Amino acid sequence: MTLRRSFWHAVETIHHVVYFSPDAKAAFEAVGLKGSWMGYFASRSVALGTPPPEVVVATFHGFAPRMVHRALPSAWQLASRDDILAARLDLARSTIAPGFEGVDVAELARGLQAGLAGLDLAGRPLAAGHRALPVPDDDLAAVWHAASTLREFRGDSHLAVLTAAGIDGAAANVLAVAAGMAMDGQQQLRGWTDEEWAAGADRLRSRGWIGDDDSITEAGIIARTQIETDTDHATAAGISAEAVEHFSSVAALAVQASKQIVAAGIDPTGH
């Protein structure tokens, strides 16, 4: 038995809407952080403790390092780790709650949490940091905690595949845009200069993955598809059969919740 991509899309949707919440900036500024990006980098990496910017550059991969350095380590002097964690969890509860109408939240929390013990965390630092956090007492927050661990688990596996293929952060973003998997504004969103973006495109062009107009080639489509397949395999290799059974038992509930989150307009990416 393997987990379908619909399950992974669902847990990502449940997890990442906290960072897109219109209340996120205010929530993190209330505990001392400054601006949206400081809130993002600090709140997502805080599961690792109070890591230096170099660690966050390494684990996030797709962001220009200068963006991370503008936010960290200053964030750790402005707000305490406990306050950031508490603010993030409160924000998660309030943001995702509308998407769980009619969903058996208790059952979903039990199934997702039961499977976490069956994850092999070797080489998966963000997932490890999230799983190590205390499990919240309420079911909705426990779902978000588990979904966050799972999202970062596949994300860590994806990063390993990208780096093994020799694809750096800038090139990964150029390829995602060419493949229609990211917005045209991705360069600015991730902080890459025109020169860095062009250099990333040149590296892909030298492999025959994009053309002179930066559109994806047939070879690029094959390569990008293979990256996703390899990510699936790397992810599956780290999940025990028992954990797969737990996750599969509640996959339909996770998909239902994610669809309702999108339908409610909570997820601006429309995933």
Backbone as CSV, one residue per row, in Angstrom:
resi,resn,N_x,N_y,N_z,CA_x,CA_y,CA_z,C_x,C_y,C_z
1,MET,0.843,-1.196,0.000,0.000,0.000,0.000,0.879,1.248,0.000
2,THR,0.580,2.191,-0.867,1.305,3.455,-0.905,0.326,4.612,-0.743
3,LEU,0.847,5.719,-0.302,0.016,6.902,-0.103,-0.081,7.691,-1.397
4,ARG,-1.279,8.075,-1.762,-1.484,8.814,-3.002,-1.027,10.257,-2.857
5,ARG,-0.757,10.866,-4.008,-0.342,12.269,-3.986,-1.442,13.161,-3.423
6,SER,-2.696,12.741,-3.569,-3.799,13.549,-3.033,-3.665,13.711,-1.521
7,PHE,-3.131,12.686,-0.855,-2.911,12.775,0.593,-1.844,13.819,0.896
8,TRP,-0.755,13.783,0.115,0.343,14.723,0.354,-0.078,16.162,0.027
9,HIS,-0.871,16.331,-1.014,-1.398,17.667,-1.315,-2.289,18.154,-0.166
10,ALA,-3.047,17.230,0.404,-3.959,17.608,1.487,-3.211,18.073,2.723
11,VAL,-2.192,17.311,3.153,-1.484,17.709,4.369,-0.697,19.003,4.129
12,GLU,-0.221,19.207,2.897,0.468,20.470,2.610,-0.499,21.641,2.711
13,THR,-1.696,21.476,2.183,-2.690,22.544,2.260,-3.037,22.870,3.707
14,ILE,-3.262,21.837,4.504,-3.595,22.051,5.915,-2.455,22.760,6.631
15,HIS,-1.229,22.389,6.298,-0.066,22.984,6.958,0.195,24.414,6.542
16,HIS,0.291,24.659,5.226,0.903,25.914,4.792,-0.024,27.126,4.804
17,VAL,-1.323,26.915,4.985,-2.192,28.094,4.987,-1.901,29.034,6.147
18,VAL,-1.273,28.521,7.197,-0.938,29.391,8.323,-0.006,30.510,7.876
19,TYR,0.844,30.245,6.903,1.790,31.263,6.449,1.142,32.265,5.501
20,PHE,-0.011,31.906,4.933,-0.722,32.799,4.023,-1.873,33.527,4.707
21,SER,-2.100,33.223,5.956,-3.210,33.842,6.671,-3.081,35.368,6.667
22,PRO,-4.177,36.084,6.402,-4.119,37.555,6.468,-3.803,38.058,7.869
23,ASP,-3.946,37.183,8.866,-3.661,37.563,10.241,-2.222,37.263,10.657
24,ALA,-1.433,36.636,9.756,-0.100,36.171,10.135,0.822,37.319,10.547
25,LYS,0.873,38.363,9.757,1.789,39.472,10.046,1.499,40.061,11.424
26,ALA,0.226,40.318,11.696,-0.144,40.907,12.987,0.135,39.950,14.137
27,ALA,-0.114,38.661,13.901,0.088,37.667,14.957,1.551,37.598,15.383
28,PHE,2.444,37.629,14.422,3.862,37.525,14.761,4.450,38.863,15.211
29,GLU,3.917,39.944,14.698,4.361,41.246,15.199,3.946,41.433,16.652
30,ALA,2.841,40.807,17.045,2.365,40.923,18.430,3.335,40.308,19.436
31,VAL,4.165,39.362,18.967,5.140,38.749,19.878,6.531,39.343,19.686
32,GLY,6.654,40.361,18.797,7.920,41.067,18.669,8.606,41.008,17.325
33,LEU,8.137,40.145,16.427,8.781,40.033,15.118,8.387,41.207,14.228
34,LYS,9.193,41.471,13.205,8.972,42.633,12.352,8.775,42.211,10.899
35,GLY,7.582,42.440,10.385,7.331,42.201,8.978,6.952,40.768,8.645
36,SER,6.360,40.602,7.470,5.842,39.303,7.046,6.926,38.256,6.879
37,TRP,8.040,38.646,6.253,9.070,37.647,5.977,9.806,37.206,7.232
38,MET,10.033,38.107,8.161,10.633,37.675,9.426,9.695,36.700,10.127
39,GLY,8.396,37.004,10.093,7.425,36.093,10.684,7.453,34.735,10.027
40,TYR,7.563,34.724,8.694,7.586,33.446,7.968,8.819,32.626,8.323
41,PHE,9.998,33.216,8.157,11.223,32.444,8.379,11.356,31.998,9.831
42,ALA,11.006,32.869,10.751,11.114,32.508,12.158,10.088,31.446,12.541
43,SER,8.846,31.628,12.108,7.797,30.701,12.550,7.931,29.321,11.917
44,ARG,8.462,29.245,10.705,8.614,27.922,10.082,9.855,27.201,10.599
45,SER,10.915,27.950,10.890,12.156,27.303,11.331,12.221,27.120,12.838
46,VAL,11.287,27.708,13.590,11.360,27.668,15.045,11.245,26.246,15.586
47,ALA,10.720,25.327,14.790,10.684,23.932,15.227,12.091,23.378,15.438
48,LEU,13.093,23.988,14.786,14.480,23.553,14.933,15.164,24.205,16.126
49,GLY,14.472,25.072,16.828,15.059,25.824,17.930,15.141,27.282,17.522
50,THR,16.343,27.849,17.618,16.593,29.205,17.121,17.802,29.121,16.190
51,PRO,17.619,28.501,15.022,18.752,28.201,14.152,19.369,29.448,13.516
52,PRO,20.667,29.392,13.223,21.297,30.489,12.496,20.798,30.528,11.063
53,PRO,20.954,31.641,10.370,20.426,31.741,9.006,20.978,30.685,8.051
54,GLU,22.226,30.274,8.262,22.816,29.277,7.365,22.047,27.956,7.398
55,VAL,21.552,27.583,8.572,20.776,26.348,8.695,19.434,26.481,7.968
56,VAL,18.835,27.652,8.064,17.558,27.878,7.399,17.738,27.949,5.886
57,VAL,18.805,28.561,5.419,19.109,28.548,3.986,19.217,27.103,3.503
58,ALA,19.901,26.275,4.276,20.116,24.877,3.883,18.824,24.077,3.874
59,THR,17.957,24.309,4.836,16.750,23.494,4.951,15.588,24.010,4.112
60,PHE,15.575,25.316,3.813,14.499,25.870,2.998,14.825,25.802,1.511
61,HIS,16.095,25.918,1.139,16.630,25.675,-0.204,16.222,26.688,-1.260
62,GLY,14.944,26.939,-1.447,14.486,27.719,-2.593,14.541,29.219,-2.437
63,PHE,14.903,29.723,-1.254,14.949,31.166,-1.027,16.369,31.690,-1.184
64,ALA,16.482,32.885,-1.741,17.787,33.524,-1.826,18.331,33.725,-0.414
65,PRO,19.575,33.359,-0.178,20.126,33.459,1.184,19.980,34.836,1.812
66,ARG,20.079,35.893,1.019,20.001,37.240,1.603,18.645,37.479,2.274
67,MET,17.579,36.855,1.748,16.262,37.022,2.371,16.260,36.464,3.787
68,VAL,16.877,35.300,3.933,16.929,34.660,5.245,17.787,35.481,6.200
69,HIS,18.925,35.959,5.713,19.836,36.725,6.565,19.228,38.051,7.017
70,ARG,18.281,38.587,6.262,17.624,39.814,6.698,16.698,39.566,7.901
71,ALA,16.211,38.336,8.004,15.269,38.005,9.077,15.934,37.360,10.289
72,LEU,16.976,36.593,10.039,17.648,35.838,11.099,19.128,36.203,11.128
73,PRO,19.730,36.197,12.316,19.202,35.774,13.620,18.447,36.860,14.395
74,SER,18.189,38.015,13.765,17.536,39.114,14.499,16.237,38.680,15.165
75,ALA,15.493,37.802,14.481,14.200,37.377,15.023,14.321,36.775,16.410
76,TRP,15.417,36.058,16.649,15.563,35.360,17.935,15.869,36.323,19.076
77,GLN,16.332,37.532,18.741,16.531,38.548,19.776,15.244,39.345,20.037
78,LEU,14.332,39.310,19.086,13.110,40.114,19.192,11.949,39.360,19.831
79,ALA,11.962,38.041,19.703,10.842,37.245,20.235,11.362,35.923,20.776
80,SER,10.724,35.426,21.804,11.145,34.150,22.385,10.609,32.986,21.559
81,ARG,11.319,31.897,21.602,10.880,30.705,20.869,9.486,30.259,21.330
82,ASP,9.260,30.238,22.616,7.965,29.794,23.132,6.832,30.684,22.635
83,ASP,7.079,31.985,22.591,6.038,32.905,22.125,5.750,32.706,20.635
84,ILE,6.796,32.469,19.847,6.598,32.242,18.413,5.822,30.951,18.185
85,LEU,6.193,29.904,18.912,5.479,28.629,18.778,4.012,28.778,19.161
86,ALA,3.749,29.478,20.249,2.363,29.652,20.708,1.568,30.475,19.705
87,ALA,2.179,31.529,19.182,1.485,32.373,18.201,1.182,31.595,16.935
88,ARG,2.129,30.778,16.501,1.929,29.979,15.297,0.787,28.982,15.481
89,LEU,0.747,28.336,16.626,-0.293,27.343,16.863,-1.668,27.997,16.970
90,ASP,-1.748,29.129,17.651,-3.024,29.852,17.731,-3.488,30.294,16.344
91,LEU,-2.540,30.767,15.547,-2.857,31.196,14.188,-3.333,30.016,13.349
92,ALA,-2.686,28.871,13.512,-3.090,27.673,12.766,-4.518,27.284,13.114
93,ARG,-4.837,27.271,14.386,-6.196,26.907,14.818,-7.245,27.810,14.162
94,SER,-7.033,29.105,14.283,-8.044,30.040,13.791,-8.124,30.046,12.267
95,THR,-6.996,29.801,11.598,-6.981,29.847,10.140,-7.662,28.651,9.517
96,ILE,-7.360,27.442,10.014,-7.883,26.238,9.354,-9.265,25.825,9.850
97,ALA,-9.704,26.351,10.975,-10.978,25.912,11.562,-12.145,25.918,10.576
98,PRO,-12.319,26.967,9.737,-13.460,26.970,8.820,-13.453,25.826,7.804
99,GLY,-12.286,25.238,7.565,-12.203,24.158,6.590,-12.570,22.791,7.143
100,PHE,-12.854,22.718,8.433,-13.084,21.416,9.055,-14.546,21.176,9.424
101,GLU,-15.441,21.983,8.883,-16.856,21.764,9.148,-17.290,20.407,8.583
102,GLY,-17.893,19.583,9.409,-18.352,18.271,8.969,-17.273,17.211,8.912
103,VAL,-16.030,17.562,9.245,-14.925,16.600,9.252,-14.780,16.030,10.661
104,ASP,-14.558,14.726,10.752,-14.328,14.098,12.052,-12.900,14.424,12.476
105,VAL,-12.734,15.550,13.140,-11.408,16.052,13.485,-10.706,15.115,14.461
106,ALA,-11.444,14.560,15.399,-10.839,13.655,16.379,-10.271,12.421,15.699
107,GLU,-11.007,11.866,14.761,-10.533,10.681,14.044,-9.314,11.015,13.190
108,LEU,-9.358,12.167,12.528,-8.222,12.577,11.702,-6.990,12.785,12.570
109,ALA,-7.147,13.427,13.704,-6.014,13.649,14.603,-5.428,12.326,15.080
110,ARG,-6.298,11.374,15.448,-5.816,10.069,15.930,-5.027,9.344,14.845
111,GLY,-5.568,9.319,13.641,-4.915,8.590,12.567,-3.574,9.192,12.174
112,LEU,-3.550,10.513,12.040,-2.294,11.164,11.649,-1.246,11.042,12.745
113,GLN,-1.634,11.293,13.979,-0.666,11.211,15.076,-0.155,9.784,15.273
114,ALA,-1.026,8.796,15.079,-0.605,7.408,15.260,0.466,7.011,14.257
115,GLY,0.412,7.596,13.073,1.380,7.231,12.053,2.732,7.898,12.196
116,LEU,2.815,8.994,12.940,4.071,9.743,13.015,5.227,8.927,13.580
117,ALA,4.913,7.995,14.463,5.983,7.180,15.055,6.669,6.306,14.010
118,GLY,6.002,6.064,12.890,6.557,5.203,11.851,7.344,5.940,10.784
119,LEU,7.712,7.191,11.036,8.520,7.942,10.085,9.999,7.792,10.421
120,ASP,10.808,7.503,9.415,12.260,7.482,9.574,12.751,8.908,9.318
121,LEU,13.238,9.559,10.342,13.572,10.973,10.250,15.011,11.239,9.808
122,ALA,15.769,10.206,9.520,17.151,10.388,9.080,17.194,11.246,7.818
123,GLY,17.979,12.332,7.860,18.100,13.213,6.703,16.901,14.117,6.500
124,ARG,16.022,14.200,7.491,14.800,15.005,7.369,14.686,15.941,8.572
125,PRO,15.501,16.994,8.607,15.586,17.843,9.803,14.328,18.627,10.131
126,LEU,13.646,19.197,9.126,12.447,19.966,9.436,11.330,19.069,9.959
127,ALA,11.207,17.896,9.382,10.209,16.941,9.887,10.551,16.514,11.305
128,ALA,11.826,16.270,11.561,12.245,15.851,12.899,11.946,16.930,13.928
129,GLY,12.235,18.181,13.576,11.959,19.270,14.497,10.489,19.397,14.811
130,HIS,9.649,19.228,13.802,8.209,19.346,14.027,7.664,18.173,14.836
131,ARG,8.145,16.955,14.540,7.625,15.820,15.307,8.025,15.909,16.768
132,ALA,9.172,16.529,17.040,9.655,16.625,18.416,8.875,17.626,19.254
133,LEU,8.108,18.497,18.615,7.316,19.462,19.373,6.207,18.748,20.134
134,PRO,5.806,19.267,21.282,4.712,18.641,22.040,3.433,18.572,21.205
135,VAL,2.737,17.467,21.306,1.468,17.321,20.598,0.414,18.145,21.330
136,PRO,-0.265,19.056,20.648,-1.285,19.883,21.309,-2.411,19.036,21.892
137,ASP,-3.061,19.571,22.922,-4.131,18.837,23.586,-5.412,18.774,22.761
138,ASP,-5.690,19.815,21.956,-6.942,19.818,21.199,-6.738,19.177,19.830
139,ASP,-7.805,18.573,19.312,-7.713,17.783,18.091,-7.336,18.613,16.865
140,LEU,-7.896,19.805,16.739,-7.613,20.614,15.562,-6.129,20.966,15.488
141,ALA,-5.559,21.390,16.594,-4.139,21.725,16.619,-3.279,20.471,16.446
142,ALA,-3.756,19.329,16.957,-3.022,18.073,16.783,-2.989,17.666,15.311
143,VAL,-4.072,17.947,14.581,-4.089,17.692,13.133,-3.048,18.572,12.454
144,TRP,-3.011,19.850,12.831,-2.047,20.763,12.194,-0.613,20.356,12.512
145,HIS,-0.357,19.943,13.742,0.977,19.477,14.135,1.401,18.289,13.285
146,ALA,0.506,17.323,13.110,0.834,16.132,12.322,0.988,16.479,10.845
147,ALA,0.085,17.317,10.328,0.166,17.712,8.925,1.468,18.458,8.653
148,SER,1.901,19.276,9.598,3.147,20.026,9.442,4.342,19.075,9.400
149,THR,4.343,18.092,10.290,5.423,17.103,10.298,5.474,16.359,8.973
150,LEU,4.316,15.955,8.471,4.255,15.209,7.219,4.635,16.077,6.025
151,ARG,4.182,17.319,6.011,4.532,18.203,4.902,6.048,18.395,4.835
152,GLU,6.656,18.646,5.991,8.093,18.847,6.006,8.839,17.542,5.717
153,PHE,8.248,16.409,6.053,8.855,15.110,5.754,9.008,14.928,4.245
154,ARG,7.939,15.186,3.506,8.049,15.073,2.046,8.924,16.195,1.490
155,GLY,8.833,17.374,2.086,9.662,18.482,1.633,11.142,18.199,1.809
156,ASP,11.526,17.630,2.945,12.922,17.258,3.167,13.373,16.219,2.142
157,SER,12.497,15.267,1.840,12.818,14.243,0.846,12.994,14.876,-0.536
158,HIS,12.133,15.853,-0.848,12.205,16.545,-2.138,13.515,17.318,-2.259
159,LEU,13.919,17.968,-1.182,15.170,18.720,-1.200,16.350,17.777,-1.448
160,ALA,16.314,16.593,-0.841,17.391,15.623,-1.057,17.472,15.209,-2.520
161,VAL,16.312,15.040,-3.144,16.281,14.672,-4.564,16.834,15.808,-5.419
162,LEU,16.430,17.032,-5.135,16.900,18.179,-5.904,18.414,18.335,-5.800
163,THR,18.941,18.258,-4.582,20.375,18.447,-4.413,21.159,17.291,-5.025
164,ALA,20.618,16.079,-4.948,21.290,14.942,-5.580,21.345,15.110,-7.095
165,ALA,20.344,15.799,-7.641,20.303,16.044,-9.084,21.103,17.284,-9.478
166,GLY,21.727,17.954,-8.506,22.525,19.129,-8.795,21.715,20.363,-9.133
167,ILE,20.515,20.461,-8.560,19.630,21.597,-8.837,19.635,22.531,-7.632
168,ASP,20.218,23.711,-7.813,20.298,24.682,-6.729,18.971,25.427,-6.572
169,GLY,18.920,26.302,-5.576,17.671,26.984,-5.261,17.135,27.840,-6.386
170,ALA,17.995,28.629,-7.027,17.528,29.484,-8.121,17.035,28.643,-9.291
171,ALA,17.813,27.646,-9.694,17.427,26.803,-10.824,16.146,26.035,-10.538
172,ALA,15.960,25.600,-9.297,14.739,24.877,-8.935,13.513,25.753,-9.142
173,ASN,13.633,27.020,-8.810,12.515,27.944,-8.989,12.259,28.248,-10.455
174,VAL,13.323,28.436,-11.227,13.161,28.669,-12.666,12.446,27.478,-13.297
175,LEU,12.850,26.276,-12.924,12.239,25.074,-13.487,10.773,24.961,-13.082
176,ALA,10.474,25.303,-11.836,9.082,25.240,-11.371,8.200,26.197,-12.153
177,VAL,8.706,27.400,-12.419,7.941,28.371,-13.202,7.751,27.858,-14.625
178,ALA,8.819,27.343,-15.230,8.741,26.837,-16.601,7.754,25.687,-16.715
179,ALA,7.677,24.877,-15.657,6.784,23.718,-15.656,5.354,24.082,-15.268
180,GLY,5.098,25.361,-14.975,3.760,25.777,-14.583,3.408,25.401,-13.160
181,MET,4.419,25.124,-12.336,4.187,24.708,-10.953,4.391,25.851,-9.964
182,ALA,4.734,27.030,-10.471,4.923,28.202,-9.628,4.504,29.439,-10.404
183,MET,4.246,30.516,-9.667,3.766,31.749,-10.271,4.879,32.473,-11.015
184,ASP,4.493,33.336,-11.952,5.468,34.133,-12.687,6.249,35.059,-11.760
185,GLY,5.666,35.444,-10.639,6.346,36.316,-9.693,7.246,35.580,-8.722
186,GLN,7.533,34.323,-9.018,8.323,33.503,-8.106,9.713,34.085,-7.853
187,GLN,10.315,34.678,-8.864,11.651,35.241,-8.686,11.655,36.279,-7.573
188,GLN,10.722,37.210,-7.636,10.657,38.255,-6.624,10.234,37.690,-5.273
189,LEU,9.303,36.747,-5.298,8.813,36.147,-4.059,9.930,35.465,-3.293
190,ARG,10.818,34.803,-4.020,11.899,34.066,-3.372,13.197,34.867,-3.252
191,GLY,13.199,36.105,-3.758,14.308,37.000,-3.489,15.515,36.907,-4.400
192,TRP,15.365,36.298,-5.585,16.511,36.156,-6.486,16.669,37.392,-7.365
193,THR,17.915,37.831,-7.539,18.184,38.972,-8.425,18.042,38.519,-9.882
194,ASP,17.989,39.487,-10.786,17.913,39.148,-12.212,19.121,38.323,-12.637
195,GLU,20.294,38.677,-12.127,21.514,37.957,-12.500,21.481,36.522,-11.993
196,GLU,21.013,36.332,-10.741,20.937,34.977,-10.175,19.899,34.139,-10.906
197,TRP,18.785,34.763,-11.239,17.720,34.056,-11.957,18.205,33.641,-13.347
198,ALA,18.880,34.557,-14.025,19.398,34.265,-15.362,20.447,33.162,-15.312
199,ALA,21.291,33.171,-14.286,22.309,32.134,-14.147,21.660,30.772,-13.900
200,GLY,20.587,30.761,-13.087,19.861,29.510,-12.859,19.252,28.986,-14.149
201,ALA,18.690,29.906,-14.950,18.130,29.510,-16.244,19.206,28.963,-17.161
202,ASP,20.383,29.588,-17.144,21.486,29.101,-17.987,21.892,27.685,-17.602
203,ARG,21.874,27.390,-16.317,22.240,26.049,-15.878,21.223,25.017,-16.365
204,LEU,19.958,25.390,-16.362,18.924,24.483,-16.884,19.028,24.366,-18.399
205,ARG,19.332,25.480,-19.058,19.438,25.486,-20.518,20.589,24.599,-20.976
206,SER,21.662,24.585,-20.196,22.815,23.753,-20.559,22.495,22.266,-20.469
207,ARG,21.457,21.937,-19.710,21.027,20.544,-19.590,19.914,20.212,-20.586
208,GLY,19.502,21.235,-21.331,18.451,21.015,-22.317,17.063,20.956,-21.734
209,TRP,16.885,21.524,-20.513,15.596,21.423,-19.835,14.675,22.600,-20.149
210,ILE,15.241,23.735,-20.528,14.435,24.874,-20.976,15.050,25.413,-22.262
211,GLY,14.225,26.117,-23.035,14.696,26.682,-24.291,15.207,28.101,-24.111
212,ASP,15.545,28.728,-25.226,16.069,30.090,-25.189,15.058,31.086,-24.620
213,ASP,13.771,30.767,-24.765,12.723,31.641,-24.226,12.297,31.245,-22.817
214,ASP,13.071,30.363,-22.189,12.833,29.876,-20.821,11.624,28.947,-20.707
215,SER,11.026,28.559,-21.832,9.925,27.592,-21.774,10.497,26.195,-21.593
216,ILE,9.750,25.343,-20.936,10.237,24.001,-20.650,10.267,23.155,-21.919
217,THR,11.280,22.333,-22.051,11.417,21.444,-23.199,10.860,20.068,-22.840
218,GLU,10.792,19.205,-23.836,10.338,17.830,-23.560,11.275,17.160,-22.569
219,ALA,12.586,17.390,-22.729,13.551,16.818,-21.782,13.324,17.376,-20.382
220,GLY,12.952,18.665,-20.307,12.684,19.276,-19.020,11.449,18.701,-18.355
221,ILE,10.431,18.429,-19.162,9.205,17.817,-18.628,9.517,16.436,-18.063
222,ILE,10.304,15.686,-18.804,10.687,14.342,-18.343,11.487,14.441,-17.046
223,ALA,12.427,15.386,-17.003,13.259,15.542,-15.810,12.426,15.970,-14.607
224,ARG,11.518,16.924,-14.816,10.700,17.405,-13.694,9.761,16.312,-13.203
225,THR,9.230,15.514,-14.120,8.380,14.389,-13.723,9.187,13.374,-12.922
226,GLN,10.419,13.146,-13.346,11.272,12.188,-12.639,11.605,12.679,-11.231
227,ILE,11.785,13.979,-11.093,12.047,14.541,-9.766,10.890,14.242,-8.824
228,GLU,9.659,14.412,-9.304,8.495,14.127,-8.465,8.388,12.643,-8.146
229,THR,8.680,11.809,-9.135,8.644,10.356,-8.910,9.702,9.948,-7.898
230,ASP,10.899,10.502,-8.040,11.968,10.186,-7.090,11.624,10.688,-5.692
231,THR,10.949,11.839,-5.624,10.511,12.343,-4.320,9.503,11.399,-3.691
232,ASP,8.579,10.889,-4.496,7.610,9.913,-3.994,8.326,8.695,-3.421
233,HIS,9.321,8.206,-4.159,10.047,7.007,-3.725,10.851,7.274,-2.456
234,ALA,11.533,8.423,-2.407,12.329,8.759,-1.228,11.437,8.925,-0.001
235,THR,10.267,9.512,-0.211,9.325,9.701,0.889,8.788,8.362,1.373
236,ALA,8.358,7.537,0.434,7.778,6.237,0.794,8.782,5.348,1.511
237,ALA,10.053,5.481,1.151,11.078,4.636,1.759,11.250,4.897,3.242
238,GLY,10.808,6.067,3.700,10.972,6.418,5.103,9.723,6.241,5.944
239,ILE,8.717,5.555,5.415,7.464,5.382,6.150,7.190,3.893,6.335
240,SER,6.985,3.466,7.553,6.720,2.058,7.819,5.360,1.649,7.279
241,ALA,5.192,0.348,7.068,3.916,-0.172,6.562,2.782,0.140,7.536
242,GLU,3.079,0.059,8.821,2.044,0.362,9.821,1.625,1.823,9.750
243,ALA,2.612,2.710,9.552,2.297,4.134,9.445,1.453,4.410,8.209
244,VAL,1.775,3.759,7.108,0.986,3.927,5.884,-0.465,3.527,6.136
245,GLU,-0.676,2.468,6.881,-2.040,2.041,7.203,-2.768,3.112,8.016
246,HIS,-2.087,3.679,8.999,-2.714,4.739,9.806,-3.087,5.936,8.934
247,PHE,-2.135,6.383,8.106,-2.392,7.550,7.266,-3.482,7.262,6.239
248,SER,-3.447,6.081,5.663,-4.451,5.721,4.656,-5.855,5.683,5.248
249,SER,-5.941,5.296,6.509,-7.258,5.169,7.147,-7.964,6.514,7.293
250,VAL,-7.194,7.606,7.283,-7.803,8.928,7.444,-7.516,9.838,6.247
251,ALA,-6.976,9.283,5.180,-6.620,10.094,4.010,-7.837,10.822,3.445
252,ALA,-8.970,10.148,3.402,-10.176,10.780,2.844,-10.600,11.977,3.679
253,LEU,-10.430,11.898,4.998,-10.765,13.030,5.865,-9.827,14.211,5.604
254,ALA,-8.541,13.908,5.423,-7.573,14.967,5.141,-7.884,15.642,3.814
255,VAL,-8.231,14.850,2.801,-8.561,15.406,1.487,-9.828,16.250,1.574
256,GLN,-10.816,15.764,2.327,-12.055,16.533,2.501,-11.763,17.886,3.123
257,ALA,-10.956,17.894,4.177,-10.630,19.153,4.850,-9.876,20.086,3.919
258,SER,-8.925,19.552,3.156,-8.130,20.413,2.271,-8.995,21.022,1.176
259,LYS,-9.932,20.249,0.655,-10.834,20.780,-0.371,-11.711,21.891,0.189
260,GLN,-12.146,21.722,1.429,-12.981,22.745,2.050,-12.173,23.994,2.367
261,ILE,-10.895,23.827,2.697,-10.022,24.970,2.930,-9.885,25.778,1.646
262,VAL,-9.662,25.094,0.528,-9.541,25.775,-0.765,-10.860,26.445,-1.142
263,ALA,-11.964,25.701,-0.971,-13.279,26.237,-1.335,-13.641,27.468,-0.510
264,ALA,-13.160,27.502,0.727,-13.451,28.642,1.603,-12.565,29.840,1.314
265,GLY,-11.617,29.670,0.389,-10.732,30.773,0.043,-9.627,31.004,1.052
266,ILE,-9.404,30.030,1.912,-8.373,30.163,2.953,-6.981,29.988,2.355
267,ASP,-6.874,29.172,1.309,-5.581,28.915,0.673,-5.498,29.701,-0.632
268,PRO,-4.752,30.803,-0.651,-4.693,31.624,-1.850,-3.973,30.978,-3.024
269,THR,-3.205,29.897,-2.738,-2.517,29.220,-3.841,-3.476,28.338,-4.638
270,GLY,-4.640,28.016,-4.031,-5.625,27.193,-4.733,-5.223,25.742,-4.862
271,HIS,-4.288,25.291,-4.012,-3.842,23.891,-4.089,-4.923,22.952,-3.560
